[in-house]
Amino acid sequence: MTLKENTDLYFIKNNEIYIRVWSFQPIEVYQITQKLGSFTCNQNKSTYLQKTNFKLAYDWLVKKMKKLIGNPNPHIQYPIWAWYLVDSENTMPTANHFLFYDPQSDPKVVCLELEISLNQVVLTDFNAWHNVLNHLYYSAIEDDDEWEQEMDWIDMQNFNLRNYLIKRSWEKIFFYFDENYLREHTYLQATFWELKRSYIKNVIFYDKDRA
């Protein structure tokens, strides 16, 4: 990508493209990051990694991330998640975007505003990611009739071919950084291997019981 002037989607620092993302995390994650300088995903504390279907999807994503941004440190198995676009804007999410946290078991949450180099991030479509989670074919076709025809054709294939086509369709959930292309999409999420203290530029503290 050719470097341009800073925009609302990215900015230039040290001749590299950086983006701002926002990550909702338990306050414990922020405290660990501040104390140790970094935090990585602990799969034993991740509710969603305990679900077999979700773990398969996460394992698939990890393989793709390794191809796109390189291998993580050996002790890192799963990525950190953040929001990049919300309602088609690169802006801080609201309390309505407290996804994936249980307010009863984990009421203390922080929203971390991060600045991270684009070459350390993988961007995916939030809605399309659910096709991967649920092992469904992802079609980018918008016309209803054409979409139904494609789904019918997929369903007619034998198990092995259908499984191959489903996984191949998931390649369309990734976004290669193009400003005009990105603006066409409503919700984009970012994944990266490690949350570093140096990434954190702002912290918003929430108590979900009072949100």
Coordinates of C-alpha atoms in Angstrom, one line a residue:
M1 CA 0.0 0.0 0.0
T2 CA 1.3 3.5 -0.9
L3 CA 1.8 5.7 2.1
K4 CA -0.5 8.7 2.1
E5 CA -1.4 11.4 4.6
N6 CA -3.0 10.4 7.8
T7 CA -6.7 9.5 7.5
D8 CA -9.5 8.5 9.9
L9 CA -8.6 4.9 9.2
Y10 CA -4.9 4.9 9.8
F11 CA -1.9 7.1 10.5
I12 CA 1.8 7.1 9.6
K13 CA 4.5 6.7 12.3
N14 CA 8.2 5.9 11.6
N15 CA 7.2 5.4 7.9
E16 CA 4.9 2.6 8.9
I17 CA 1.1 2.4 8.8
Y18 CA -0.5 2.2 12.2
I19 CA -4.2 1.7 13.1
R20 CA -6.3 2.3 16.2
V21 CA -8.3 -0.5 17.7
W22 CA -10.3 -1.0 20.8
S23 CA -10.3 -4.1 23.0
F24 CA -12.7 -4.9 25.8
Q25 CA -10.8 -6.9 28.5
P26 CA -11.3 -7.9 32.1
I27 CA -9.5 -5.4 34.3
E28 CA -7.2 -8.2 35.3
V29 CA -5.8 -8.3 31.8
Y30 CA -5.0 -4.6 31.9
Q31 CA -3.3 -5.0 35.3
I32 CA -1.2 -7.9 34.1
T33 CA -0.2 -5.9 31.0
Q34 CA 0.8 -2.9 33.1
K35 CA 2.8 -5.1 35.5
L36 CA 4.6 -7.4 33.1
G37 CA 4.7 -5.3 30.0
S38 CA 2.6 -7.6 27.9
F39 CA -0.3 -10.1 27.9
T40 CA -1.1 -13.1 25.8
C41 CA -4.3 -15.2 25.6
N42 CA -4.7 -17.8 28.3
Q43 CA -6.9 -20.5 26.7
N44 CA -7.7 -22.0 30.0
K45 CA -9.6 -18.8 31.0
S46 CA -11.3 -18.3 27.6
T47 CA -14.9 -19.4 27.7
Y48 CA -15.2 -19.7 24.0
L49 CA -12.1 -21.8 23.6
Q50 CA -13.7 -24.4 25.9
K51 CA -16.4 -24.9 23.2
T52 CA -15.3 -27.6 20.7
N53 CA -16.7 -25.9 17.6
F54 CA -15.3 -22.5 18.5
K55 CA -11.9 -24.0 19.2
L56 CA -11.8 -25.5 15.7
A57 CA -12.6 -22.1 14.3
Y58 CA -9.9 -20.4 16.4
D59 CA -7.4 -23.0 15.4
W60 CA -8.2 -22.4 11.7
L61 CA -7.7 -18.6 12.3
V62 CA -4.4 -19.1 14.0
K63 CA -3.1 -21.0 11.0
K64 CA -4.2 -18.2 8.7
M65 CA -2.7 -15.5 11.0
K66 CA 0.7 -17.3 10.9
K67 CA 0.6 -17.1 7.1
L68 CA -0.4 -13.5 7.0
I69 CA 1.7 -11.9 9.8
G70 CA 4.1 -14.6 10.8
N71 CA 4.5 -17.0 13.7
P72 CA 4.1 -15.8 17.3
N73 CA 6.5 -16.5 20.1
P74 CA 6.4 -20.3 20.9
H75 CA 4.3 -19.8 24.1
I76 CA 1.5 -17.9 22.3
Q77 CA -1.3 -20.2 21.0
Y78 CA -4.2 -17.8 20.4
P79 CA -4.7 -14.1 19.5
I80 CA -6.0 -11.0 21.2
W81 CA -9.2 -9.6 19.8
A82 CA -10.2 -5.9 19.2
W83 CA -12.6 -3.8 17.2
Y84 CA -11.3 -1.8 14.2
L85 CA -14.6 -0.6 12.6
V86 CA -17.8 -0.1 14.4
D87 CA -20.8 1.1 12.5
S88 CA -18.4 1.7 9.6
E89 CA -16.3 4.1 11.7
N90 CA -12.9 3.7 13.2
T91 CA -14.0 4.9 16.6
M92 CA -14.3 3.7 20.2
P93 CA -17.1 1.2 20.7
T94 CA -19.9 2.0 23.2
A95 CA -20.9 -0.1 26.2
N96 CA -23.4 -1.8 23.9
H97 CA -20.4 -3.7 22.4
F98 CA -19.6 -5.6 25.6
L99 CA -19.5 -8.8 23.6
F100 CA -18.4 -12.1 25.1
Y101 CA -18.3 -11.1 28.8
D102 CA -20.7 -12.3 31.5
P103 CA -21.6 -9.3 33.7
Q104 CA -22.3 -11.7 36.6
S105 CA -18.9 -13.5 36.7
D106 CA -16.8 -10.6 35.3
P107 CA -18.4 -7.2 36.0
K108 CA -15.2 -5.2 35.9
V109 CA -14.2 -4.4 32.3
V110 CA -11.9 -2.0 30.6
C111 CA -11.9 -0.7 27.0
L112 CA -8.3 -0.4 25.8
E113 CA -7.5 2.0 23.0
L114 CA -4.5 0.6 21.2
E115 CA -2.2 1.8 18.4
I116 CA -0.6 -1.0 16.6
S117 CA 1.4 -1.5 13.4
L118 CA -0.7 -2.8 10.5
N119 CA 1.8 -5.5 9.8
Q120 CA 1.1 -7.0 13.2
V121 CA -2.7 -7.2 12.7
V122 CA -5.2 -9.4 10.8
L123 CA -8.5 -7.8 10.0
T124 CA -11.7 -9.9 9.5
D125 CA -15.4 -9.2 9.0
F126 CA -17.2 -9.7 12.3
N127 CA -20.4 -11.0 10.7
A128 CA -18.6 -13.3 8.3
W129 CA -16.5 -14.7 11.1
H130 CA -19.7 -16.4 12.4
N131 CA -19.7 -18.6 9.3
V132 CA -16.4 -19.9 10.5
L133 CA -17.6 -20.4 14.0
N134 CA -20.6 -22.4 12.8
H135 CA -18.8 -24.2 10.0
L136 CA -21.0 -22.6 7.3
Y137 CA -20.4 -21.6 3.7
Y138 CA -19.7 -17.9 3.3
S139 CA -21.0 -16.3 0.2
A140 CA -20.4 -12.7 -0.7
I141 CA -23.3 -12.7 -3.1
E142 CA -25.9 -10.0 -2.3
D143 CA -28.7 -11.0 -4.7
D144 CA -31.2 -13.3 -2.9
D145 CA -32.0 -15.5 -5.8
E146 CA -28.3 -16.0 -6.8
W147 CA -27.5 -16.6 -3.1
E148 CA -30.1 -19.4 -2.9
Q149 CA -28.8 -21.0 -6.1
E150 CA -25.3 -21.0 -4.8
M151 CA -26.4 -22.6 -1.5
D152 CA -28.4 -25.2 -3.3
W153 CA -25.4 -26.1 -5.4
I154 CA -23.2 -26.3 -2.3
D155 CA -25.7 -28.6 -0.6
M156 CA -25.7 -30.9 -3.6
Q157 CA -22.0 -31.7 -3.3
N158 CA -20.6 -34.8 -1.6
F159 CA -19.3 -34.4 2.0
N160 CA -15.6 -34.0 1.1
L161 CA -16.1 -31.5 -1.6
R162 CA -18.7 -29.5 0.4
N163 CA -16.3 -29.3 3.3
Y164 CA -13.5 -28.1 1.0
L165 CA -15.7 -25.5 -0.5
I166 CA -16.9 -24.3 2.9
K167 CA -13.3 -23.8 4.2
R168 CA -12.2 -22.2 0.9
S169 CA -15.1 -19.7 1.2
W170 CA -13.8 -18.5 4.6
E171 CA -10.8 -16.9 2.8
K172 CA -13.2 -14.0 2.0
I173 CA -13.5 -13.0 5.6
F174 CA -10.0 -11.4 5.5
F175 CA -9.4 -7.8 4.6
Y176 CA -6.3 -6.6 2.9
F177 CA -5.9 -3.0 3.6
D178 CA -7.6 -0.9 1.0
E179 CA -9.2 2.3 2.2
N180 CA -12.2 2.3 -0.2
Y181 CA -12.8 -1.4 0.3
L182 CA -12.8 -1.1 4.1
R183 CA -15.4 1.7 4.1
E184 CA -17.9 -0.7 2.6
H185 CA -18.1 -2.8 5.7
T186 CA -19.8 -2.1 9.0
Y187 CA -18.0 -4.2 11.6
L188 CA -14.4 -5.3 11.3
Q189 CA -12.4 -7.0 14.0
A190 CA -8.6 -7.1 14.6
T191 CA -6.6 -10.0 15.9
F192 CA -2.9 -9.9 16.9
W193 CA -0.6 -12.1 18.9
E194 CA 0.2 -10.0 21.9
L195 CA -1.1 -7.1 23.9
K196 CA 1.8 -4.9 24.8
R197 CA 1.9 -2.1 27.3
S198 CA 3.3 0.2 24.6
Y199 CA 0.2 -0.3 22.5
I200 CA -2.1 1.2 25.1
K201 CA -2.9 4.9 24.5
N202 CA -6.1 5.2 26.5
V203 CA -8.1 3.2 29.1
I204 CA -11.8 3.5 29.8
F205 CA -13.0 1.8 33.0
Y206 CA -16.4 0.3 33.1
D207 CA -18.5 -1.5 35.7
K208 CA -21.0 -3.4 33.7
D209 CA -23.5 -3.6 36.6
R210 CA -23.8 0.1 36.2
A211 CA -23.3 0.4 32.5

